[in-house]
Short mmCIF file of C-alpha atoms in Angstrom, two decimals:
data_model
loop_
_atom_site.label_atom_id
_atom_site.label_comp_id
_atom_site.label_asym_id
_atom_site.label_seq_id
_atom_site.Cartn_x
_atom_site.Cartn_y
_atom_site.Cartn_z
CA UNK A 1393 102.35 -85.76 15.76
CA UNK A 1394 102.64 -85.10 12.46
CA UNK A 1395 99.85 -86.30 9.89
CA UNK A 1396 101.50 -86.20 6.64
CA UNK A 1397 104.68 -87.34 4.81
CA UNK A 1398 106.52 -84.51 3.36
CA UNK A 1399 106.16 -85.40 -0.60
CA UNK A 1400 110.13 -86.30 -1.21
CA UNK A 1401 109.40 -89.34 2.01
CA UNK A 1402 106.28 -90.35 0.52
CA UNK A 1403 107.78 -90.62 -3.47
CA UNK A 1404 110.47 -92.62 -1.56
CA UNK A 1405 107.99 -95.12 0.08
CA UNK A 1406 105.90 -94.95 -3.59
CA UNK A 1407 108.96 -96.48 -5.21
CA UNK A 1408 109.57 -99.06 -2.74
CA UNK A 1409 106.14 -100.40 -2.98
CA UNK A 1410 106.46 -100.19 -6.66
CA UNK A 1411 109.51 -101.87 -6.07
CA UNK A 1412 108.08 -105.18 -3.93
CA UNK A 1413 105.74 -105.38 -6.79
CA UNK A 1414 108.56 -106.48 -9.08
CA UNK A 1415 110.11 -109.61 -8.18
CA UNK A 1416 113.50 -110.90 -9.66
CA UNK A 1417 113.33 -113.86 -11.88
CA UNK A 1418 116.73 -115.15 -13.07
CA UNK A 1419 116.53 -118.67 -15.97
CA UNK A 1420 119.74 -120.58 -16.30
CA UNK A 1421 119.71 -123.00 -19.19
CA UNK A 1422 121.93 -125.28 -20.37
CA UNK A 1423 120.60 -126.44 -24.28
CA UNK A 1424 122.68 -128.85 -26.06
CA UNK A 1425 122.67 -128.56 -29.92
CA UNK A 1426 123.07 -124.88 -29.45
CA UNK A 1427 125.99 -122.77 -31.63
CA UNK A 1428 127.50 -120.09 -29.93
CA UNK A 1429 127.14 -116.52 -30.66
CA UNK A 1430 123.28 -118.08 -31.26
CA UNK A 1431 120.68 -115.39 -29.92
CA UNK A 1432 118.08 -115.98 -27.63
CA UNK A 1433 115.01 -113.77 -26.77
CA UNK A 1434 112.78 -113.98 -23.95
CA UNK A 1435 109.01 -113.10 -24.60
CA UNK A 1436 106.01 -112.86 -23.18
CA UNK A 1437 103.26 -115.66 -24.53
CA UNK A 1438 100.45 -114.92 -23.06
CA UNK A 1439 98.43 -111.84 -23.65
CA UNK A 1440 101.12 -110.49 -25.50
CA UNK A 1441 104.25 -110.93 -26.78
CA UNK A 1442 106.42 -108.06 -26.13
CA UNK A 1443 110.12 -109.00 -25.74
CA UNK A 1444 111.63 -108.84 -22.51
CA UNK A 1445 115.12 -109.46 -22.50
CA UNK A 1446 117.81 -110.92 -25.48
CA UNK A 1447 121.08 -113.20 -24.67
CA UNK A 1448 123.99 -114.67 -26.70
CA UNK A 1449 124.76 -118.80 -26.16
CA UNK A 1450 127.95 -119.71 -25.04
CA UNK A 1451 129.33 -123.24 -24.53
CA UNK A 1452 125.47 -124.47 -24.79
CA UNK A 1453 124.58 -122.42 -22.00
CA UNK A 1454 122.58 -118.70 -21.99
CA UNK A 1455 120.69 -116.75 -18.65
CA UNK A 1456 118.15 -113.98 -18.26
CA UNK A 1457 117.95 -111.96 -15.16
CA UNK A 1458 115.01 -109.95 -14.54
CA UNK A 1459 111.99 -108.79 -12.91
CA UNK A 1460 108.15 -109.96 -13.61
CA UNK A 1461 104.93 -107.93 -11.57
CA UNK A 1462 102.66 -111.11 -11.66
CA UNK A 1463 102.99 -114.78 -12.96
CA UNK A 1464 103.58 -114.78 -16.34
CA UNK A 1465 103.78 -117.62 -19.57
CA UNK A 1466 107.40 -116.78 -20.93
CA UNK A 1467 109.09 -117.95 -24.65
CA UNK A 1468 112.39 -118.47 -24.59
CA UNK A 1469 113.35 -118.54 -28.49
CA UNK A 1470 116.59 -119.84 -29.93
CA UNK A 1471 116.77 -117.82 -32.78
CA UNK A 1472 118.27 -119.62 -36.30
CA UNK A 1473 119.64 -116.25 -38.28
CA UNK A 1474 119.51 -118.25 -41.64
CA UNK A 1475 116.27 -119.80 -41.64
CA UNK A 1476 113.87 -117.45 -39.24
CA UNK A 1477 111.07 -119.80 -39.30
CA UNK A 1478 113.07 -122.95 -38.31
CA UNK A 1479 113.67 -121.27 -35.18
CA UNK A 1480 113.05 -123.18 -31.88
CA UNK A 1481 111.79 -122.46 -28.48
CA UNK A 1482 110.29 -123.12 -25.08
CA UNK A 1483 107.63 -122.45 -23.00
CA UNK A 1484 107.47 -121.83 -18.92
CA UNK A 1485 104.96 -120.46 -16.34
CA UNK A 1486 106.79 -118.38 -13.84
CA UNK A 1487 107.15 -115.71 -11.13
CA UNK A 1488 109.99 -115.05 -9.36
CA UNK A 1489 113.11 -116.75 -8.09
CA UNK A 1490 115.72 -118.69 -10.06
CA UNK A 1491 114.91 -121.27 -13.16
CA UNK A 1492 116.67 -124.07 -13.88
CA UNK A 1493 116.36 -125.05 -17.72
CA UNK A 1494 118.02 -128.28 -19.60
CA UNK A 1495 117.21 -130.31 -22.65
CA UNK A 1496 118.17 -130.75 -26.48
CA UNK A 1497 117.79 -128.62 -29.39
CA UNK A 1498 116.17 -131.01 -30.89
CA UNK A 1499 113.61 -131.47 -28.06
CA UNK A 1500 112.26 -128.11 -28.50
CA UNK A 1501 109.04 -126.49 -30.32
CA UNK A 1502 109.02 -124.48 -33.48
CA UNK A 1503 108.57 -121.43 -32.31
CA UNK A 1504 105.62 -120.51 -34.21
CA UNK A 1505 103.67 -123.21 -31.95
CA UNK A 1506 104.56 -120.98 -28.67
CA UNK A 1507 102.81 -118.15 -28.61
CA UNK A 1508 99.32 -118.12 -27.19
CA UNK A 1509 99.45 -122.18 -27.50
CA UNK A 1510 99.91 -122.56 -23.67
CA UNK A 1511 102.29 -125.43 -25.11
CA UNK A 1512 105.10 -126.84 -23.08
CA UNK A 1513 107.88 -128.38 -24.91
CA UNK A 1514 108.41 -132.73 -24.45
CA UNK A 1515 112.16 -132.49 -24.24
CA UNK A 1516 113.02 -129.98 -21.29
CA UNK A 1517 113.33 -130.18 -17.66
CA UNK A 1518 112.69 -127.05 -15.77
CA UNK A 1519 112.87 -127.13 -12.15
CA UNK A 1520 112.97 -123.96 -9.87
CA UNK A 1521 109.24 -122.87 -10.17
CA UNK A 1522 106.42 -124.01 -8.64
CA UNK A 1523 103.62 -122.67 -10.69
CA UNK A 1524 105.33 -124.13 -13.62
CA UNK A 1525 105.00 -127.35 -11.90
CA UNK A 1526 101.47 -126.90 -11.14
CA UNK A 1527 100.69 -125.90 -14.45
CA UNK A 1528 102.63 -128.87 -15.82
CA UNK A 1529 99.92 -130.63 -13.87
CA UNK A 1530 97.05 -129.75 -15.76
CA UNK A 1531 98.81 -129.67 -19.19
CA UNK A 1532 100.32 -133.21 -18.87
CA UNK A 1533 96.21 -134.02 -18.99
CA UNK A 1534 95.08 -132.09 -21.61
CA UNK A 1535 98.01 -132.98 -23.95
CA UNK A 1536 96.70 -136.51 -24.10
CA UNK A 1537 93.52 -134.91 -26.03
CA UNK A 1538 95.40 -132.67 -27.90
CA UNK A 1539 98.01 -135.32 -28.86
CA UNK A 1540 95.00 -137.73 -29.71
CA UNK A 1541 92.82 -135.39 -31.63
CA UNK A 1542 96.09 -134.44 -33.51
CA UNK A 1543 96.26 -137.88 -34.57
CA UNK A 1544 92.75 -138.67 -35.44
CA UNK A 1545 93.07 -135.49 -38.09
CA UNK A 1546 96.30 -136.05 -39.01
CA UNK A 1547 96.86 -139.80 -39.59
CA UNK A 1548 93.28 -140.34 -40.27
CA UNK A 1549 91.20 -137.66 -41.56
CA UNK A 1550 93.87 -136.11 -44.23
CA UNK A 1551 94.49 -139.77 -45.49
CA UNK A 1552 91.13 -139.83 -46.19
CA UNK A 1553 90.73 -136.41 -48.02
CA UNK A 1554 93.85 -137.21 -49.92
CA UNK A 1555 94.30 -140.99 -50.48
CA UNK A 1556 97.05 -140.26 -52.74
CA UNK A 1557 97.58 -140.36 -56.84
CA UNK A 1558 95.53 -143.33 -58.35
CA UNK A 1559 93.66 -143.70 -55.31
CA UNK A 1560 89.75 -143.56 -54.63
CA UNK A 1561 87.96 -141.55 -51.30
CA UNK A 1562 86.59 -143.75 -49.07
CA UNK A 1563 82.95 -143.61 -48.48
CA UNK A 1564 81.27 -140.92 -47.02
CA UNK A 1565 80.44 -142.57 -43.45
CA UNK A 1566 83.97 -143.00 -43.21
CA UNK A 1567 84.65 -139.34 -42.83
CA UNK A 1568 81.90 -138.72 -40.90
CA UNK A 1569 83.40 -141.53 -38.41
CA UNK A 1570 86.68 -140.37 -37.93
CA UNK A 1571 85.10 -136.53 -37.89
CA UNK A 1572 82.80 -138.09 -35.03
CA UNK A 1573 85.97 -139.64 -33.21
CA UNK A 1574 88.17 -136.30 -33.31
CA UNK A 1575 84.81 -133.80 -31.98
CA UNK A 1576 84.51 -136.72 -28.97
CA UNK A 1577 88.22 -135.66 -28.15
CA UNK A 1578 87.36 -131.69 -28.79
CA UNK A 1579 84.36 -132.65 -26.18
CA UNK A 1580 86.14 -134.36 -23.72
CA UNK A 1581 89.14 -132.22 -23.75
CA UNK A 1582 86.81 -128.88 -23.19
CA UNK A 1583 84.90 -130.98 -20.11
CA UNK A 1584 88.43 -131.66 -18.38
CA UNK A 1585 89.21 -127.74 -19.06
CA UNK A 1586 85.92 -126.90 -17.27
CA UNK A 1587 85.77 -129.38 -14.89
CA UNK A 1588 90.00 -128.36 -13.72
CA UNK A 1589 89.09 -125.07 -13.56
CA UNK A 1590 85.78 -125.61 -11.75
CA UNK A 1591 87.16 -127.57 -8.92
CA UNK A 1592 90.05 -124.97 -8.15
CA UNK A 1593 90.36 -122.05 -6.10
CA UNK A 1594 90.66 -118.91 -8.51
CA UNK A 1595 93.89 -117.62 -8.61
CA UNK A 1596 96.32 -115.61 -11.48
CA UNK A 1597 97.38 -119.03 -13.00
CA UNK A 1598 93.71 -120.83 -12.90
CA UNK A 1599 92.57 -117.60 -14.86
CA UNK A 1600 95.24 -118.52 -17.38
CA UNK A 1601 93.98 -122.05 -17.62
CA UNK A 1602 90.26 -120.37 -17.97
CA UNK A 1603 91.32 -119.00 -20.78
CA UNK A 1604 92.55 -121.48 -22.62
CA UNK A 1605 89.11 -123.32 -22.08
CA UNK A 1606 87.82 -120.22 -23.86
CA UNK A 1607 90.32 -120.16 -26.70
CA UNK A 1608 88.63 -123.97 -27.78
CA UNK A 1609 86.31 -123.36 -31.14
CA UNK A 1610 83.65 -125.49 -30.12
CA UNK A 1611 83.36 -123.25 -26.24
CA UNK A 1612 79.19 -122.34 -25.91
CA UNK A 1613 78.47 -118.90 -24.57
CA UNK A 1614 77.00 -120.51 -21.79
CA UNK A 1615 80.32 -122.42 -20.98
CA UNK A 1616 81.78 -118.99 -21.20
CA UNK A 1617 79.73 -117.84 -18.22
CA UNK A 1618 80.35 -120.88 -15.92
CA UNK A 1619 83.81 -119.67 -16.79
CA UNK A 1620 83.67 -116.44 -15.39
CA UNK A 1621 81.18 -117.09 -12.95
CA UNK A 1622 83.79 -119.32 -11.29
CA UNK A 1623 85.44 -116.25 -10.48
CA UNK A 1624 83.02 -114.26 -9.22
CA UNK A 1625 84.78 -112.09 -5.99
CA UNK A 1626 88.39 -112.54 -7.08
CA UNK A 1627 90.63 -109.95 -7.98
CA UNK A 1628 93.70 -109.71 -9.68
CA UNK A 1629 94.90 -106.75 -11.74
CA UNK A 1630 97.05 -109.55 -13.13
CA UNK A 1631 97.39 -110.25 -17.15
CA UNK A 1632 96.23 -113.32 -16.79
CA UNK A 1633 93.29 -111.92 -14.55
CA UNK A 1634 92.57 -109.18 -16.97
CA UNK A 1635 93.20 -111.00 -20.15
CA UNK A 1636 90.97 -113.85 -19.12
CA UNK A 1637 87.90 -111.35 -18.64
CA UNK A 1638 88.68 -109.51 -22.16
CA UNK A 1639 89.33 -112.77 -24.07
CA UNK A 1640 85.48 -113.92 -22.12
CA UNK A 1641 83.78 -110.34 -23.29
CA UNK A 1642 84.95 -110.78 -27.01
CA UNK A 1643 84.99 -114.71 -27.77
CA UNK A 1644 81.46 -114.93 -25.99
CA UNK A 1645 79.88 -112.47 -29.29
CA UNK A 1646 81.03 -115.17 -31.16
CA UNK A 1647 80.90 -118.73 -29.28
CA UNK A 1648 78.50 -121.52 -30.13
CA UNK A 1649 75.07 -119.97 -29.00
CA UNK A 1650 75.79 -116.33 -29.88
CA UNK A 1651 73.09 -114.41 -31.80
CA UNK A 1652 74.34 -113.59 -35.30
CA UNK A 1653 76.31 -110.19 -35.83
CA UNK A 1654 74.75 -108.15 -38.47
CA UNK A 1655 77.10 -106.54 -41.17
CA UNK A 1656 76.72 -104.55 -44.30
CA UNK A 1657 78.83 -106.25 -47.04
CA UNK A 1658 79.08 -105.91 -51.08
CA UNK A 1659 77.29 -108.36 -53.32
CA UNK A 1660 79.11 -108.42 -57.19
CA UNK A 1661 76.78 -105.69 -58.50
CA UNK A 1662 78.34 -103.36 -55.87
CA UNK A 1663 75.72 -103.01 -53.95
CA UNK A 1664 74.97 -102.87 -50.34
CA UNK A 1665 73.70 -105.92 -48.41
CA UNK A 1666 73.11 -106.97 -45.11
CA UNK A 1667 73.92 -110.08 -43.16
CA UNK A 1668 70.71 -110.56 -41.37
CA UNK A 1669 68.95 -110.19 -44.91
CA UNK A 1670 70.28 -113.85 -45.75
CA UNK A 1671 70.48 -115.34 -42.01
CA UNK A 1672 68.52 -116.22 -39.04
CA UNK A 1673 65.19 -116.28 -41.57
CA UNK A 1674 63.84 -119.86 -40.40
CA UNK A 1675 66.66 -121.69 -42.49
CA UNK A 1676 70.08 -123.07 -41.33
CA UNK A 1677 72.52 -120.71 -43.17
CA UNK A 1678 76.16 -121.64 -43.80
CA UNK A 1679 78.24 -118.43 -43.74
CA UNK A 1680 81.69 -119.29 -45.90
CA UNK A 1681 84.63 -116.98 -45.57
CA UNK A 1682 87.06 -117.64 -48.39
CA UNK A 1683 88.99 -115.73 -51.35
CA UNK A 1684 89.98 -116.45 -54.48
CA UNK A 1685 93.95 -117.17 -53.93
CA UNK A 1686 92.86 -119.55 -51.03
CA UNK A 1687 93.95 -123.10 -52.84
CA UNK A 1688 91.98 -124.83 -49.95
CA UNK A 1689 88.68 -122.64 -50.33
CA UNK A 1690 88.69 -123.40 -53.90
CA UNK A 1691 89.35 -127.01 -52.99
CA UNK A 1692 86.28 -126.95 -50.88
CA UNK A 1693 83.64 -125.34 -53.83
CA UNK A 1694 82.94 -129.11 -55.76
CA UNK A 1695 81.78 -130.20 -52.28
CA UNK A 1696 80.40 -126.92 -51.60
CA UNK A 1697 77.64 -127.06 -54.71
CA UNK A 1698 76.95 -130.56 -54.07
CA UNK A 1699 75.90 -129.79 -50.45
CA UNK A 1700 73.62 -126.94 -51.71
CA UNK A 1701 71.97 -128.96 -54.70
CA UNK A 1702 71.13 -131.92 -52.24
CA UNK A 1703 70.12 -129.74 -49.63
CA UNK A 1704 69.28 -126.21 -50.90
CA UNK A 1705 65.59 -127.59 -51.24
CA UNK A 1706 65.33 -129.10 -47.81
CA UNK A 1707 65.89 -125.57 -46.68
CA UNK A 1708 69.73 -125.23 -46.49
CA UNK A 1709 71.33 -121.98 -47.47
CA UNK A 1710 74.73 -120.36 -48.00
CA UNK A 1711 76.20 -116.83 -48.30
CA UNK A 1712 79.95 -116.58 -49.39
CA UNK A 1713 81.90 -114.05 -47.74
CA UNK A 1714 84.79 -113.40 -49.83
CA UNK A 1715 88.05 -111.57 -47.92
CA UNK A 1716 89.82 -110.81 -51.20
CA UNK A 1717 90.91 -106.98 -51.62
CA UNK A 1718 91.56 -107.36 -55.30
CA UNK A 1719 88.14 -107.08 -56.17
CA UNK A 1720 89.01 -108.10 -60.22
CA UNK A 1721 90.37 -110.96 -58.51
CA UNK A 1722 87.18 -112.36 -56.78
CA UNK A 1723 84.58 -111.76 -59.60
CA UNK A 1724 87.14 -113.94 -61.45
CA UNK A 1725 87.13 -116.63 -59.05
CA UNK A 1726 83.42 -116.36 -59.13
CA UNK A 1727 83.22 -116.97 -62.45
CA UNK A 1728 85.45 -119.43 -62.93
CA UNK A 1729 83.87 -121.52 -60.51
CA UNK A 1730 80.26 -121.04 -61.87
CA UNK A 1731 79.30 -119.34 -58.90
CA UNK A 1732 76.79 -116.54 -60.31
CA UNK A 1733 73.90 -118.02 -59.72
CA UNK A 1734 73.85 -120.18 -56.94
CA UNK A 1735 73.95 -118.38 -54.05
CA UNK A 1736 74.80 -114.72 -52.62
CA UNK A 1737 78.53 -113.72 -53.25
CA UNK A 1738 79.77 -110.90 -50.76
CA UNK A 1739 82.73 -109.84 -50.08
CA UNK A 1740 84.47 -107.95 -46.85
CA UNK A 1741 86.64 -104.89 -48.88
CA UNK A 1742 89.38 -105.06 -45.93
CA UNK A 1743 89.55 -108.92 -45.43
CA UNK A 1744 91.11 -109.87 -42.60
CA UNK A 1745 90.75 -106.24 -41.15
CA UNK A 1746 87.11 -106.12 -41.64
CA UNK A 1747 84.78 -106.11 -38.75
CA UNK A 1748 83.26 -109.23 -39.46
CA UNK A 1749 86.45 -111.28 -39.95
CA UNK A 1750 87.71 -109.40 -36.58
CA UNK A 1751 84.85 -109.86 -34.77
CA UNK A 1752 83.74 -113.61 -36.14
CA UNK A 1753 87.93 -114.23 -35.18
CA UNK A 1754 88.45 -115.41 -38.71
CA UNK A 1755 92.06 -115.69 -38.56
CA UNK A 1756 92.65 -118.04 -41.79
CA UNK A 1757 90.29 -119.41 -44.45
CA UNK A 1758 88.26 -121.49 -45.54
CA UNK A 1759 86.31 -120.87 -42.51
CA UNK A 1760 82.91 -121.70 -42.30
CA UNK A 1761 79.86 -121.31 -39.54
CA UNK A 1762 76.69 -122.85 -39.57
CA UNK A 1763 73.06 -120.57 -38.45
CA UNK A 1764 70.36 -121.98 -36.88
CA UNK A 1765 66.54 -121.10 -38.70
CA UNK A 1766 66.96 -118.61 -35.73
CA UNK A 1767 70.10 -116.89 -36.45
CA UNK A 1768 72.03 -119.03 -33.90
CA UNK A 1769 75.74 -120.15 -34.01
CA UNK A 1770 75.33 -123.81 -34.57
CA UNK A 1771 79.26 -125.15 -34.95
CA UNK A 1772 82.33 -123.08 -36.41
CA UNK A 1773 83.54 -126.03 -38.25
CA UNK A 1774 80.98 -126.49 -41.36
CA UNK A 1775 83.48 -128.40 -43.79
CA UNK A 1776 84.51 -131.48 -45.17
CA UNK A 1777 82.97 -134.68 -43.52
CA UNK A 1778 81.38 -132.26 -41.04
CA UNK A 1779 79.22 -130.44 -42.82
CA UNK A 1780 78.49 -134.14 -44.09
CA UNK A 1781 77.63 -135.46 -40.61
CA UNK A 1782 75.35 -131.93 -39.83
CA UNK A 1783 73.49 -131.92 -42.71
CA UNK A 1784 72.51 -135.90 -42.53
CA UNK A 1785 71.97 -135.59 -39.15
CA UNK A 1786 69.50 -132.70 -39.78
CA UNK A 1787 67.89 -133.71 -43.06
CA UNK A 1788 68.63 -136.86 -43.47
CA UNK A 1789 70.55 -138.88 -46.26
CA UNK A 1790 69.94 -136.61 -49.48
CA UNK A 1791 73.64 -136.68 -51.10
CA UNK A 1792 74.24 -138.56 -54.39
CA UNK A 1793 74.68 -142.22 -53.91
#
C-alpha cells in the first residue's frame, strides 16, 4: 500500500480543504430611495475594514456574491458621490448562504456610525441568516441603554452646558444628577454585556459580543479577565476569536484599574520630563490631553482652574498633555490662557501618533483620566459635571458658592 500522496494529489486535496473553508455568501437587497447607477461597497466592520466587493443599484435593487472563511460583521454602504459624508449604510452579522435585505434609504445609518459600532440599522429587515438573528438578540437589549444614555447626554446634559443665549447654567447638583443618571445606564449596560456573554457557550460570534463589552470606557481590568476567562479552552482562529484576545491584551494596559504607563514628554522649557514624576505620588492626578486648536479643550480651561484652585490644596493635581505639533502654537495657547504657572504643561511632539495617545487610546480630545494617590486609573471621563461629582465625592464641597 502506498504511504504517501504524490505532491500534485496532495496540492489537489490542499485546495479543496482550503476550498470548504470558504463558504459562499450571496445579499440581495432591495433599498427604496436608492438612484441608479448609485455605488455600493461591501466592507468588513469588525476588526477591519477592508473592502470586499463593490455593486451598481438598479431599479432600487443591488447583490453581492461571495465567499467569507468565518462569521463576519459586514457594511454595506450606499455611497452619495456629491456629499461623501452623507453617505448611508447597514450593518449585518453573517456566514454563508443567501441574505435577504429590504428597507428605506431613509431608514439607514450614516455610515460613519458603522464601523466598529456593532450598530444595526432601525429601518431594515434582513432575513436569511441565523447568526444575524441571534445577534439581533442581544443588540435589541443593549440598544435600550445605548438609546437611553444617548438621551440622558443629549437632551439633558448638553441643555445644561449650553442653556442657550441670555440664559443662566443650572446649579451644579444638577449636572452632577443627570451625569449620575447617564453612568447608571453606562453601568447597567456593561453588567448586561457581561452577564450575556457569561451565560453563553463561547463561540466566534459570543467573542464578537466580548468585545464589544471591552470596547465600553468605563470596562475594569478585572472585568477584562472575567472576559477572557470565559473562554478559557476555546479555539477559533476566527477574527472575531483573534481580535477579541488582541483588543483584551491592549485595552486591559489601559482599563479602569491599570497601573499608570510611564512616558517621557516635553515641559515648555524643552526639557525632558517624566510621567511618573507628576503621578501616582500619594495625590489623585488628573492627566488632560488637549491642544490648542481644540475649541472644546479650551472651553473646558475656566472650569479647569476653578477645579484646581478649590482643590489643588486638598491634594488634587493636574498635568496637561498637549497633542499639538505646532509647538509656537501651544506655548501660545498657554499663554493666552494664563496657564504658566499653574500646573505642568507637556506636550506629546507626534500627537495622536505618540505612544501615550496610542497606548492611553486617545482618539479625540479633550480627554481626561483621573490617578489614584497610587498611580491607579480611577475613571476616563474627568470633565464637566463629572469631575464635579469625583471631586465632591472625594473632598467634599470646596467649589465657590
Amino acid at each position: 500500500m502506498t504511504r504517501y500522496l504524490s505532491i500534485p494529489i496532495l496540492a489537489i486535496l490542499i485546495c479543496i480543504a482550503a476550498f470548504r473553508t470558504s463558504a459562499p455568501l450571496v445579499i440581495k437587497a432591495q433599498i427604496n430611495g436608492t438612484t441608479d447607477g448609485q455605488k455600493v461597497y461591501l466592507k468588513y466592520a469588525d476588526v477591519s475594514s477592508d473592502m470586499i466587493d463593490s455593486a451598481v443599484v438598479t431599479n432600487g435593487q443591488f447583490s453581492f456574491n461571495t465567499k467569507l472563511t468565518s462569521p463576519r460583521f459586514l457594511s454595506i454602504i450606499l455611497q452619495n458621490e456629491k456629499e461623501p459624508y452623507r453617505s448611508k449604510g447597514l450593518n449585518l452579522m453573517a456566514s454563508e448562504g443567501t441574505v435577504q435585505i429590504s428597507g428605506n434609504l431613509d431608514g439607514l445609518k450614516q455610515s460613519y456610525e458603522l464601523r466598529e459600532s456593532g450598530a444595526l440599522a432601525d429601518g431594515v429587515t434582513i432575513s436569511g441568516s441565523p447568526l444575524h438573528d441571534a445577534y439581533l438578540k442581544y443588540y435589541t437589549r443593549k440598544c435600550v441603554f445605548d438609546k437611553e444614555r444617548d438621551s440622558l447626554f443629549m437632551k439633558a446634559y448638553i441643555p445644561y452646558l449650553n442653556p442657550g443665549k441670555g440664559k443662566q447654567k443650572g446649579p451644579m447638583q444638577t449636572g452632577i444628577d443627570i451625569v449620575s443618571k447617564i453612568d447608571k445606564v453606562s453601568n447597567e449596560r456593561t453588567a448586561y454585556i457581561m452577564q450575556y456573554v457569561g451565560k453563553n457557550k463561547p463561540s466566534d460570534l459570543l467573542a464578537f459580543i466580548a468585545m464589544q463589552g471591552i470596547n465600553q470606557s468605563n470596562i475594569t481590568t478585572a472585568e477584562i479577565d472575567k472576559l477572557v476567562s470565559h473562554f478559557k479552552g476555546y479555539s477559533s482562529e476566527s477574527p472575531f476569536y483573534k481580535g477579541f484576545l488582541d483588543k483584551a491584551a491592549i485595552t486591559k494596559k489601559t482599563a479602569i484599574g491599570s497601573s499608570l504607563l510611564d512616558y517621557t514628554l516635553q515641559d515648555i522649557d524643552g526639557k525632558d520630563r517624566k510621567i511618573s514624576e507628576f503621578a501616582g505620588k500619594g495625590k489623585y492626578v488628573l492627566l488632560e490631553f488637549w491642544a490648542s486648536w481644540c475649541g472644546p479643550c479650551r472651553a473646558d480651561i475656566p472650569h479647569i482652574k476653578e477645579a484646581y484652585e478649590a482643590y489643588h490644596p486638598q491634594g488634587f493635581d493636574i498635568v496637561s498633555v498637549s497633542l499639538d505639533e505646532k509647538h509656537d502654537a501651544w506655548i501660545k495657547a498657554i499663554k493666552e490662557e494664563q496657564l504658566e504657572n499653574k500646573w505642568p504643561q507637556l506636550v506629546a511632539k507626534a500627537a495622536f501618533k505618540s505612544d501615550i495617545a496610542k497606548e492611553y487610546r486617545i482618539n479625540g480630545i479633550p480627554a481626561c483620566l483621573l490617578f489614584d494617590p497610587n498611580g491607579k486609573l480611577v475613571t476616563r471621563n474627568m470633565r464637566g459635571s463629572w469631575m464635579d461629582m469625583i471631586l465632591i465625592k472625594q473632598y467634599g464641597n470646596h467649589f465657590p458658592h
